[in-house]
Coordinates of N, CA and C in Angstrom, one line a residue:
M1 N 22.3 -8.5 -24.8 CA 22.8 -8.1 -25.9 C 22.5 -8.7 -27.1
S2 N 22.1 -7.9 -28.1 CA 21.6 -8.5 -29.4 C 22.3 -7.6 -30.5
N3 N 22.2 -7.9 -31.8 CA 22.8 -7.5 -33.0 C 21.9 -6.4 -33.2
F4 N 20.5 -6.7 -32.9 CA 19.3 -5.6 -33.4 C 19.2 -4.5 -32.4
Q5 N 19.2 -4.9 -31.0 CA 19.0 -3.8 -30.1 C 20.2 -3.2 -29.6
G6 N 21.2 -4.1 -29.6 CA 22.8 -3.5 -28.9 C 22.7 -3.9 -27.5
T7 N 23.3 -3.2 -26.4 CA 23.5 -3.6 -25.0 C 21.9 -3.2 -24.3
C8 N 21.5 -3.9 -23.7 CA 20.4 -3.8 -22.9 C 20.4 -3.7 -21.4
W9 N 19.7 -2.8 -20.6 CA 20.3 -3.0 -19.3 C 18.8 -2.9 -18.6
C10 N 18.9 -3.9 -17.4 CA 17.8 -4.1 -16.5 C 18.2 -3.9 -15.4
S11 N 17.5 -3.0 -14.4 CA 17.5 -2.6 -13.1 C 16.0 -3.0 -12.3
C12 N 16.5 -3.1 -11.0 CA 15.4 -3.5 -10.2 C 15.6 -2.9 -8.8
H13 N 14.6 -2.9 -8.1 CA 14.6 -2.5 -6.6 C 14.5 -3.6 -5.7
I14 N 15.4 -3.5 -4.6 CA 15.0 -4.8 -3.4 C 14.6 -4.0 -2.2
Y15 N 13.8 -4.3 -1.6 CA 13.4 -3.8 -0.3 C 13.5 -4.9 0.6
L16 N 14.3 -4.5 1.8 CA 14.6 -5.3 3.0 C 13.7 -5.1 4.1
Y17 N 12.9 -5.8 4.4 CA 11.7 -5.6 5.8 C 12.2 -6.2 7.0
R18 N 11.6 -5.9 8.1 CA 12.0 -6.6 9.2 C 10.7 -8.0 9.1
W19 N 11.0 -9.0 9.9 CA 9.7 -9.7 9.7 C 8.6 -9.1 10.5
S20 N 8.7 -8.2 11.2 CA 7.5 -7.7 12.1 C 7.0 -6.2 11.5
E21 N 7.4 -6.2 10.2 CA 6.8 -4.8 9.9 C 5.1 -4.7 9.6
Q22 N 4.7 -3.7 10.0 CA 3.2 -3.4 9.6 C 3.1 -2.8 8.2
I23 N 2.4 -3.4 7.3 CA 2.4 -3.0 5.9 C 1.0 -2.4 5.7
V24 N 0.9 -1.3 4.8 CA 0.0 -0.9 4.3 C -0.5 -0.6 2.7
I25 N -1.4 -1.2 2.3 CA -1.4 -1.4 0.9 C -2.0 -0.3 0.2
S26 N -1.9 -0.1 -0.7 CA -2.5 1.1 -1.6 C -2.6 0.7 -3.1
D27 N -4.1 0.8 -3.4 CA -4.3 0.7 -5.1 C -3.8 1.9 -5.7
I28 N -3.5 1.8 -6.7 CA -3.1 3.1 -7.7 C -4.0 4.1 -8.4
D29 N -4.8 3.1 -9.4 CA -5.7 3.6 -10.3 C -7.0 3.9 -9.5
G30 N -7.2 5.2 -9.4 CA -8.7 5.6 -8.8 C -8.5 5.8 -7.2
T31 N -7.1 5.5 -6.8 CA -7.1 5.6 -5.3 C -5.9 6.7 -5.0
I32 N -4.9 6.5 -5.8 CA -3.8 7.6 -5.8 C -4.4 8.4 -7.1
T33 N -4.5 8.1 -8.3 CA -5.0 8.8 -9.4 C -6.6 9.1 -9.3
K34 N -7.1 9.9 -9.9 CA -8.6 10.3 -9.8 C -9.4 9.5 -10.7
S35 N -8.6 8.4 -11.6 CA -9.5 8.1 -12.5 C -9.0 6.5 -13.0
D36 N -9.9 5.3 -12.7 CA -9.2 4.2 -13.2 C -8.6 4.3 -14.6
V37 N -9.5 4.8 -15.5 CA -9.1 4.6 -17.1 C -7.8 5.7 -17.3
L38 N -8.0 6.7 -17.0 CA -6.9 7.8 -17.3 C -5.6 7.3 -16.4
G39 N -5.7 6.6 -15.4 CA -4.6 6.3 -14.5 C -3.9 5.3 -15.3
H40 N -4.4 4.6 -16.3 CA -3.6 3.9 -17.2 C -2.8 4.5 -18.0
V41 N -3.5 5.7 -18.4 CA -3.0 6.5 -19.8 C -2.4 7.5 -19.5
I42 N -2.3 8.1 -18.1 CA -1.5 9.6 -18.0 C -0.1 9.2 -17.7
P43 N 0.4 8.1 -16.9 CA 1.7 8.0 -16.8 C 2.6 7.7 -18.0
A44 N 1.9 7.5 -19.2 CA 2.4 7.4 -20.5 C 2.9 8.7 -21.2
I45 N 1.8 9.6 -20.9 CA 1.9 10.9 -21.5 C 2.4 11.9 -20.5
G46 N 2.5 11.9 -19.3 CA 2.9 12.9 -18.2 C 1.4 13.5 -17.8
G47 N 1.6 14.1 -16.7 CA 0.4 15.0 -15.9 C 0.2 14.6 -14.6
Q48 N -0.2 15.5 -13.7 CA -0.8 15.1 -12.4 C -2.2 14.9 -12.4
W49 N -2.8 13.9 -11.9 CA -4.1 13.4 -11.8 C -4.3 12.6 -10.5
A50 N -3.8 13.1 -9.1 CA -3.7 12.7 -8.0 C -4.7 13.1 -7.2
H51 N -5.5 12.5 -6.1 CA -6.2 12.9 -5.2 C -5.6 14.2 -4.1
A52 N -6.4 15.0 -3.8 CA -5.8 16.1 -3.0 C -5.5 15.3 -1.8
G53 N -4.2 15.6 -1.0 CA -4.0 15.2 0.2 C -3.3 13.7 0.3
V54 N -3.4 13.0 -0.7 CA -2.9 11.8 -0.4 C -1.3 11.6 -0.5
A55 N -0.7 12.5 -0.8 CA 0.9 12.5 -0.6 C 1.4 12.9 0.7
E56 N 0.5 13.7 1.6 CA 0.5 14.2 3.0 C 0.1 13.0 3.9
L57 N -1.0 12.4 3.4 CA -1.5 11.4 4.2 C -0.5 10.2 4.4
Y58 N -0.1 9.6 3.2 CA 0.8 8.5 3.0 C 2.2 9.0 3.8
T59 N 2.7 10.3 3.6 CA 3.9 10.6 4.2 C 3.8 10.4 5.8
R60 N 2.6 11.0 6.2 CA 2.4 10.8 7.7 C 2.4 9.4 8.4
I61 N 1.5 8.5 7.4 CA 1.4 7.2 7.7 C 2.9 6.6 8.0
A62 N 3.8 6.7 6.9 CA 5.2 6.1 6.8 C 6.0 6.8 7.9
Q63 N 5.7 8.0 8.2 CA 6.3 8.7 9.5 C 6.0 8.1 10.8
N64 N 5.1 7.5 10.9 CA 4.7 6.8 12.2 C 5.1 5.2 12.0
G65 N 5.7 4.9 11.1 CA 6.5 3.7 11.3 C 5.7 2.4 10.2
Y66 N 5.0 2.8 9.6 CA 4.3 1.6 8.6 C 5.0 1.8 7.5
K67 N 5.1 0.8 6.7 CA 5.7 0.6 5.1 C 4.5 1.0 4.0
M68 N 4.7 1.4 3.1 CA 3.9 1.5 2.0 C 3.8 0.3 0.9
V69 N 3.2 -0.3 0.6 CA 3.4 -1.2 -0.7 C 2.1 -0.8 -1.7
Y70 N 2.6 -0.8 -2.9 CA 1.7 -0.3 -3.9 C 1.3 -1.3 -5.1
L71 N -0.2 -1.6 -5.1 CA -0.4 -2.3 -5.9 C -1.2 -2.0 -6.9
S72 N -1.0 -2.5 -8.1 CA -2.1 -2.3 -9.3 C -2.1 -3.6 -10.2
S73 N -3.2 -3.7 -10.7 CA -3.4 -4.7 -11.7 C -2.9 -4.3 -13.4
R74 N -2.1 -3.2 -13.2 CA -1.4 -2.9 -14.6 C -0.4 -4.0 -15.0
A75 N 0.0 -3.7 -16.1 CA 0.8 -4.8 -16.9 C 2.1 -4.5 -16.4
I76 N 3.2 -5.4 -16.0 CA 4.7 -5.2 -15.6 C 5.1 -4.6 -16.8
G77 N 4.8 -4.5 -18.1 CA 5.0 -3.6 -19.0 C 4.9 -2.3 -18.7
Q78 N 4.2 -1.6 -17.7 CA 4.1 -0.5 -17.3 C 4.9 -0.1 -16.2
S79 N 5.4 -0.9 -15.9 CA 6.5 -0.5 -14.5 C 7.3 0.7 -14.5
Y80 N 7.8 0.8 -15.6 CA 8.7 1.9 -15.7 C 7.9 3.2 -15.6
Y81 N 6.8 3.3 -16.3 CA 6.0 4.6 -16.4 C 5.2 4.8 -14.8
T82 N 5.0 3.4 -14.2 CA 4.0 3.7 -13.1 C 5.1 4.0 -12.0
K83 N 6.3 3.7 -11.7 CA 7.2 4.0 -10.9 C 7.5 5.4 -11.1
K84 N 7.7 5.8 -12.3 CA 8.0 7.3 -12.6 C 6.8 8.2 -12.2
Y85 N 5.7 7.8 -12.3 CA 4.5 8.7 -12.1 C 4.5 8.6 -10.3
L86 N 4.5 7.7 -9.7 CA 4.6 7.7 -8.2 C 5.7 8.6 -7.9
Q87 N 6.7 8.5 -8.3 CA 8.0 9.6 -8.1 C 7.5 10.9 -8.4
S88 N 6.7 11.1 -9.2 CA 6.6 12.3 -9.6 C 5.3 13.1 -8.9
V89 N 4.4 12.3 -8.2 CA 3.5 12.8 -7.4 C 3.9 13.9 -6.5
A90 N 3.7 15.0 -6.5 CA 4.0 16.1 -5.4 C 3.1 17.1 -5.3
Q91 N 2.7 17.1 -4.1 CA 1.7 17.9 -3.3 C 2.3 19.0 -2.3
D92 N 2.5 20.2 -2.7 CA 3.2 21.1 -1.4 C 4.6 20.9 -1.7
T93 N 5.1 20.4 -0.2 CA 6.1 19.7 -0.1 C 6.3 18.4 0.0
R94 N 5.1 17.7 0.1 CA 5.0 16.3 0.1 C 5.0 15.4 -1.1
V95 N 5.8 14.3 -1.1 CA 5.8 13.4 -2.0 C 5.3 12.0 -1.7
L96 N 5.2 11.0 -2.3 CA 4.5 9.5 -1.7 C 5.8 8.9 -1.6
P97 N 5.7 8.2 -0.3 CA 6.8 7.4 0.1 C 7.1 6.1 -0.4
D98 N 8.5 6.1 -0.6 CA 9.0 4.9 -1.4 C 8.3 3.6 -0.9
G99 N 8.4 2.6 -1.8 CA 7.8 1.6 -1.5 C 7.8 0.4 -2.6
P100 N 7.5 -0.9 -2.5 CA 7.5 -1.8 -3.5 C 6.5 -1.7 -4.4
L101 N 6.4 -2.0 -5.5 CA 5.4 -1.7 -6.5 C 4.8 -3.4 -7.0
L102 N 3.7 -3.7 -6.9 CA 3.5 -4.9 -7.4 C 2.5 -4.8 -8.7
L103 N 2.8 -5.5 -9.8 CA 2.2 -5.2 -11.0 C 1.8 -6.7 -11.8
S104 N 0.9 -6.5 -12.3 CA 0.3 -8.1 -13.0 C 1.3 -8.6 -14.0
P105 N 1.8 -9.8 -14.1 CA 2.7 -10.4 -15.2 C 1.9 -10.5 -16.1
T106 N 1.1 -9.6 -16.9 CA 0.5 -9.9 -18.1 C 0.8 -9.0 -19.0
S107 N 0.2 -9.2 -20.2 CA 0.4 -8.0 -21.1 C -0.4 -6.6 -20.8
V108 N 0.0 -5.8 -21.5 CA -0.9 -4.2 -21.1 C -2.2 -4.7 -21.5
L109 N -2.6 -5.3 -22.8 CA -4.0 -5.3 -23.3 C -4.6 -6.3 -22.2
M110 N -4.2 -7.2 -21.8 CA -4.9 -8.2 -20.8 C -5.1 -7.4 -19.7
A111 N -4.3 -6.7 -19.1 CA -4.3 -6.3 -17.8 C -5.4 -5.0 -18.0
F112 N -5.5 -4.3 -19.1 CA -6.4 -3.1 -19.4 C -7.8 -3.8 -19.2
R113 N -7.9 -4.9 -20.2 CA -9.2 -5.5 -20.3 C -9.7 -6.2 -19.0
R114 N -8.9 -6.5 -17.9 CA -9.1 -7.2 -16.8 C -9.5 -6.1 -15.8
E115 N -8.8 -4.9 -15.8 CA -9.1 -3.8 -15.0 C -10.7 -2.9 -15.3
V116 N -10.5 -2.8 -16.5 CA -11.4 -1.7 -17.2 C -12.9 -2.5 -17.7
I117 N -12.7 -3.4 -18.5 CA -13.8 -4.0 -18.9 C -14.4 -5.2 -18.4
D118 N -13.5 -6.1 -18.0 CA -14.1 -7.2 -17.3 C -14.3 -6.7 -15.6
R119 N -13.7 -5.8 -15.2 CA -13.6 -5.1 -13.9 C -13.5 -6.5 -12.8
K120 N -12.4 -7.2 -13.0 CA -12.3 -8.3 -11.9 C -10.7 -8.1 -11.6
P121 N -10.1 -7.0 -11.2 CA -8.6 -6.8 -10.8 C -8.4 -7.6 -9.4
E122 N -9.5 -7.8 -8.7 CA -9.0 -8.8 -7.3 C -8.5 -10.1 -7.6
E123 N -8.8 -10.7 -8.9 CA -8.3 -11.8 -9.1 C -6.5 -11.9 -8.9
F124 N -5.9 -11.0 -9.5 CA -4.6 -10.8 -9.4 C -4.4 -10.3 -8.1
K125 N -4.7 -9.5 -7.6 CA -4.6 -8.7 -6.2 C -4.7 -10.0 -5.3
I126 N -5.5 -10.5 -5.2 CA -5.7 -11.4 -4.2 C -4.3 -12.6 -3.9
A127 N -4.1 -12.9 -5.1 CA -2.9 -13.7 -5.6 C -1.5 -12.9 -5.3
A128 N -1.6 -11.8 -5.4 CA -0.1 -11.2 -5.1 C 0.0 -10.9 -3.8
L129 N -1.1 -10.3 -3.1 CA -1.4 -10.0 -1.7 C -1.0 -11.4 -0.9
S130 N -1.5 -12.7 -1.5 CA -1.3 -13.8 -0.5 C 0.1 -14.4 -0.7
D131 N 0.9 -14.1 -2.0 CA 2.0 -14.6 -1.8 C 2.9 -13.6 -1.0
L132 N 2.8 -12.3 -1.2 CA 3.4 -11.6 -0.3 C 3.1 -11.9 1.2
K133 N 2.1 -12.1 1.8 CA 1.8 -12.3 3.1 C 2.7 -13.5 3.7
E134 N 2.9 -14.5 2.7 CA 3.6 -15.8 2.9 C 5.2 -15.5 3.2
C135 N 5.3 -14.4 2.8 CA 6.9 -14.0 3.2 C 7.2 -13.5 4.5
F136 N 6.1 -13.2 5.2 CA 6.3 -13.0 6.7 C 5.9 -14.1 7.6
P137 N 6.8 -14.3 8.8 CA 6.4 -15.2 9.6 C 5.5 -15.2 10.6
V138 N 4.5 -14.2 10.4 CA 3.4 -13.9 11.3 C 2.3 -13.7 10.6
K139 N 1.1 -14.1 11.3 CA -0.3 -14.2 11.2 C -0.7 -13.1 10.2
Q140 N -0.6 -11.8 10.5 CA -0.9 -10.9 9.8 C -0.2 -9.6 9.8
P141 N 0.8 -9.5 8.2 CA 1.6 -8.5 8.2 C 1.3 -7.2 7.7
F142 N -0.3 -7.2 7.3 CA -1.1 -6.2 6.6 C -1.8 -5.5 7.7
Y143 N -1.6 -4.4 7.7 CA -2.4 -3.2 8.8 C -3.4 -2.6 8.3
A144 N -3.4 -2.1 6.8 CA -4.6 -1.4 6.3 C -4.7 -1.5 4.8
G145 N -5.5 -1.0 4.3 CA -5.5 -1.0 2.6 C -6.5 -0.1 2.0
F146 N -5.8 0.6 1.1 CA -6.6 1.8 0.6 C -7.1 1.5 -0.9
G147 N -8.2 1.6 -1.3 CA -8.8 1.2 -2.6 C -9.9 2.1 -3.0
N148 N -10.5 1.8 -4.0 CA -11.5 2.8 -4.8 C -12.8 2.0 -5.2
R149 N -12.6 0.4 -5.1 CA -13.9 -0.3 -5.3 C -14.2 -1.2 -4.2
E150 N -15.4 -2.0 -4.5 CA -15.9 -3.0 -3.7 C -14.6 -4.3 -4.2
T151 N -14.1 -4.2 -5.3 CA -13.1 -5.4 -5.8 C -12.0 -5.2 -4.9
D152 N -11.6 -3.9 -4.5 CA -10.7 -4.0 -3.6 C -11.0 -4.5 -2.2
V153 N -12.1 -4.1 -1.6 CA -12.6 -4.6 -0.6 C -12.5 -6.1 -0.4
I154 N -12.8 -7.0 -1.4 CA -12.8 -8.4 -1.4 C -11.6 -8.9 -1.5
A155 N -10.4 -7.8 -2.2 CA -9.0 -8.7 -2.2 C -8.6 -8.1 -0.7
Y156 N -8.8 -7.1 0.0 CA -8.2 -7.0 1.1 C -8.8 -7.8 2.2
R157 N -9.9 -8.2 2.2 CA -10.6 -9.1 3.1 C -10.3 -10.5 2.9
A158 N -9.8 -10.8 1.4 CA -9.1 -12.1 1.2 C -7.9 -12.2 2.0
V159 N -7.3 -11.4 2.6 CA -6.0 -11.5 3.2 C -6.2 -11.0 4.6
D160 N -7.4 -11.0 5.0 CA -7.6 -10.8 6.4 C -7.5 -9.4 7.0
I161 N -7.5 -8.3 6.4 CA -7.4 -6.8 6.5 C -8.8 -6.6 7.1
P162 N -9.0 -6.0 8.4 CA -10.3 -5.7 9.2 C -11.0 -5.0 8.1
L163 N -12.3 -4.8 8.2 CA -13.3 -3.9 7.5 C -13.0 -2.3 7.7
D164 N -12.8 -2.2 9.3 CA -12.3 -0.9 9.7 C -11.2 -0.4 9.2
R165 N -10.2 -1.0 8.7 CA -9.0 -0.6 8.2 C -8.9 -0.6 6.7
I166 N -10.0 -0.8 6.0 CA -10.0 -0.8 4.5 C -10.8 0.4 4.4
L167 N -10.0 1.5 3.6 CA -10.3 2.6 3.4 C -10.8 2.8 1.8
I168 N -12.1 3.4 1.2 CA -12.2 3.3 0.1 C -12.7 4.9 -0.3
I169 N -11.9 5.3 -1.5 CA -12.1 6.7 -1.8 C -13.0 6.9 -3.2
N170 N -14.0 7.6 -3.4 CA -14.8 7.9 -4.4 C -14.1 8.8 -5.4
K171 N -15.0 9.0 -6.5 CA -14.4 10.1 -7.5 C -14.4 11.7 -7.0
E172 N -15.1 11.8 -5.9 CA -15.2 13.3 -5.4 C -14.1 13.2 -4.3
G173 N -13.5 12.3 -4.0 CA -12.4 12.5 -3.0 C -13.0 12.3 -1.7
R174 N -14.0 11.6 -1.4 CA -14.5 11.3 -0.2 C -14.1 10.0 0.2
V175 N -13.4 9.7 1.7 CA -12.8 8.5 2.0 C -13.9 7.7 3.0
R176 N -14.3 6.7 2.9 CA -15.0 5.7 3.8 C -14.6 4.8 4.3
R177 N -14.9 4.4 5.6 CA -14.5 2.9 5.8 C -15.4 1.8 5.3
A178 N -14.8 0.6 5.1 CA -15.5 -0.4 4.4 C -16.5 -1.3 5.2
D179 N -16.5 -0.8 6.5 CA -17.6 -1.5 7.4 C -18.8 -0.5 7.3
S180 N -19.5 -1.1 8.3 CA -21.0 -0.3 8.2 C -21.2 0.6 9.0
I181 N -20.1 1.5 9.7 CA -20.1 2.5 10.7 C -20.5 3.8 9.7
G182 N -20.5 3.9 8.7 CA -21.0 5.2 7.9 C -19.8 6.4 8.1
F183 N -18.7 6.2 8.7 CA -17.4 7.1 8.7 C -17.1 7.6 7.4
E184 N -16.9 8.8 7.2 CA -16.5 9.3 5.8 C -15.6 10.6 6.2
T185 N -14.6 10.8 5.4 CA -13.5 12.0 5.5 C -13.0 12.3 4.1
S186 N -11.9 12.7 4.1 CA -10.9 12.8 3.0 C -9.3 12.7 3.3
Y187 N -8.8 12.5 2.3 CA -7.3 12.3 2.7 C -6.7 13.3 3.1
M188 N -6.9 14.6 3.3 CA -6.4 15.5 3.9 C -6.8 15.8 5.2
S189 N -8.2 15.6 5.5 CA -8.5 15.5 6.8 C -8.0 14.4 7.7
L190 N -8.0 13.2 7.2 CA -7.3 12.2 7.6 C -5.8 12.4 8.2
A191 N -4.9 13.0 7.3 CA -3.5 13.4 7.5 C -3.5 14.2 8.5
L192 N -4.4 15.3 8.7 CA -4.2 16.6 9.6 C -4.8 16.2 11.0
D193 N -5.9 15.2 10.8 CA -6.9 15.2 12.2 C -6.7 14.0 12.9
I194 N -6.8 12.8 12.1 CA -7.2 11.5 12.9 C -5.9 10.5 12.3
V195 N -4.7 10.9 11.4 CA -4.0 9.9 11.1 C -3.2 8.9 12.3
D196 N -3.0 9.7 13.5 CA -2.5 9.0 14.6 C -3.3 8.2 15.5
Y197 N -4.7 8.3 15.1 CA -5.6 7.5 15.8 C -5.9 6.1 15.0
M198 N -6.0 6.5 13.7 CA -6.1 5.1 12.7 C -4.9 4.4 12.6
F199 N -3.8 5.4 12.4 CA -2.6 4.5 12.3 C -1.4 5.0 13.3
P200 N -1.7 4.8 14.6 CA -1.0 5.1 15.7 C 0.6 4.8 15.6
P201 N 1.2 6.0 15.9 CA 2.9 5.6 15.8 C 3.2 4.1 16.4
L202 N 4.3 3.5 15.5 CA 4.9 2.4 16.0 C 6.1 2.6 16.9
V203 N 6.6 2.0 18.0 CA 7.5 1.9 18.5 C 8.5 0.6 18.4
V204 N 9.7 0.5 18.6 CA 10.5 -0.6 18.4 C 10.6 -1.0 19.8
Q205 N 10.5 -2.3 20.0 CA 10.8 -2.7 21.5 C 11.4 -4.2 21.3
A206 N 12.5 -4.2 21.9 CA 13.1 -5.7 22.1 C 12.6 -6.8 22.8
T207 N 12.4 -7.7 22.3 CA 11.9 -8.8 22.8 C 12.7 -9.7 23.0
H208 N 13.4 -9.5 24.4 CA 14.5 -10.5 24.8 C 14.1 -11.9 25.2
R209 N 12.8 -12.1 25.6 CA 12.3 -13.5 25.9 C 12.7 -14.3 24.7
H210 N 12.7 -13.9 23.5 CA 12.7 -14.9 22.4 C 14.3 -14.9 22.1
L211 N 15.1 -14.5 22.7 CA 16.7 -14.6 22.5 C 17.2 -16.0 22.8
T212 N 17.9 -16.8 22.2 CA 18.3 -17.9 22.6 C 19.9 -17.4 23.1
A213 N 20.5 -18.6 23.7 CA 21.8 -18.3 24.4 C 22.9 -18.1 22.9
D214 N 22.4 -18.8 21.7 CA 23.2 -18.4 20.6 C 23.1 -17.1 20.0
D215 N 22.0 -16.6 20.2 CA 21.4 -15.4 19.6 C 22.4 -14.3 20.4
T216 N 22.4 -14.4 21.7 CA 23.1 -13.5 22.8 C 24.6 -13.6 22.5
A217 N 25.2 -14.8 22.3 CA 26.5 -14.8 22.1 C 27.1 -14.2 21.0
R218 N 26.2 -14.1 19.8 CA 26.6 -13.6 18.4 C 25.8 -12.0 18.5
G219 N 25.5 -11.7 19.8 CA 25.1 -10.2 19.9 C 23.9 -9.9 18.9
R220 N 23.2 -11.0 18.6 CA 21.8 -10.4 17.8 C 20.7 -10.0 18.8
K221 N 20.0 -9.2 18.0 CA 18.8 -8.8 18.8 C 17.5 -8.9 17.8
L222 N 16.4 -9.1 18.5 CA 15.2 -9.4 17.6 C 14.4 -8.2 18.1
Y223 N 13.8 -7.4 17.3 CA 12.8 -6.7 17.5 C 11.4 -6.7 16.7
R224 N 10.4 -6.1 17.8 CA 9.1 -6.3 17.1 C 8.5 -4.9 17.1
L225 N 7.8 -4.4 16.4 CA 7.2 -3.0 16.1 C 5.6 -3.3 17.2
K226 N 5.7 -2.3 17.9 CA 4.3 -2.3 18.6 C 3.8 -0.9 18.4
Q227 N 2.4 -0.9 18.4 CA 1.6 0.4 18.6 C 1.8 1.2 19.9
S228 N 1.9 2.3 19.8 CA 2.2 3.1 21.0 C 1.0 3.2 21.9
F229 N 0.1 2.9 21.3 CA -1.4 2.8 22.3 C -2.1 1.8 21.8
S230 N -3.1 1.2 22.3 CA -3.7 0.2 21.7 C -5.1 0.5 21.2
K231 N -5.8 -0.4 20.3 CA -7.0 -0.1 19.8 C -7.3 1.2 19.0
P232 N -6.6 1.6 18.2 CA -7.0 3.0 18.0 C -8.1 3.2 17.3
Q233 N -8.9 1.8 16.6 CA -10.4 2.2 15.9 C -11.3 2.6 17.1
Q234 N -11.0 2.5 18.2 CA -11.8 3.1 19.1 C -11.8 4.5 19.4
Y235 N -11.1 5.2 18.8 CA -10.8 6.5 18.7 C -11.5 7.3 17.6
R236 N -12.8 7.5 17.5 CA -13.4 7.9 16.4 C -14.2 9.5 16.6

């Protein structure tokens, strides 16, 4: 509250995840949007500039039990417009799944320079993902990552996401794996044809062997998410 601005309100979102969640990271500019530069501008002026099929794919990934986390080197001052943009992406009957949004704690000009001019967005992304990873008491909470540049590959590899689960999209909407296998497809093809192979549905199984007598007495249950079948990367 101030004499000049009156009463100001601040809101936030809190996401409560199980320790065993499998997380899929998605960049925004150039990955959901079709352009890095316009991705910084369009949320402020309104408009759709999303790759075809991205809402369908991300929805099906979420339906298979994975949690989406959106990551961008945009400045924290753009959080309102960025959240509104993500909520506005609608393709047919699909919208983007809800999920945390991680942004850079810098000014808009500094974030724009790092992303567009210096082209070193991986510095912030590595730091943000490393901090997020430490919140989970497991070796690897990250299952896969979507990006549009080699800097995204660098950031995802820094937190040990396998190359065969790092998916890079180009300006034409073609998606490839970051490994050397030469696999290439599109968001819509991923969603309709092979999403269950690359992102196999997760089932919740109780791990009773980890329960102590105290846990049992208090009626607590520990759960772990497991893939419904193993080694999906072999199904190509």
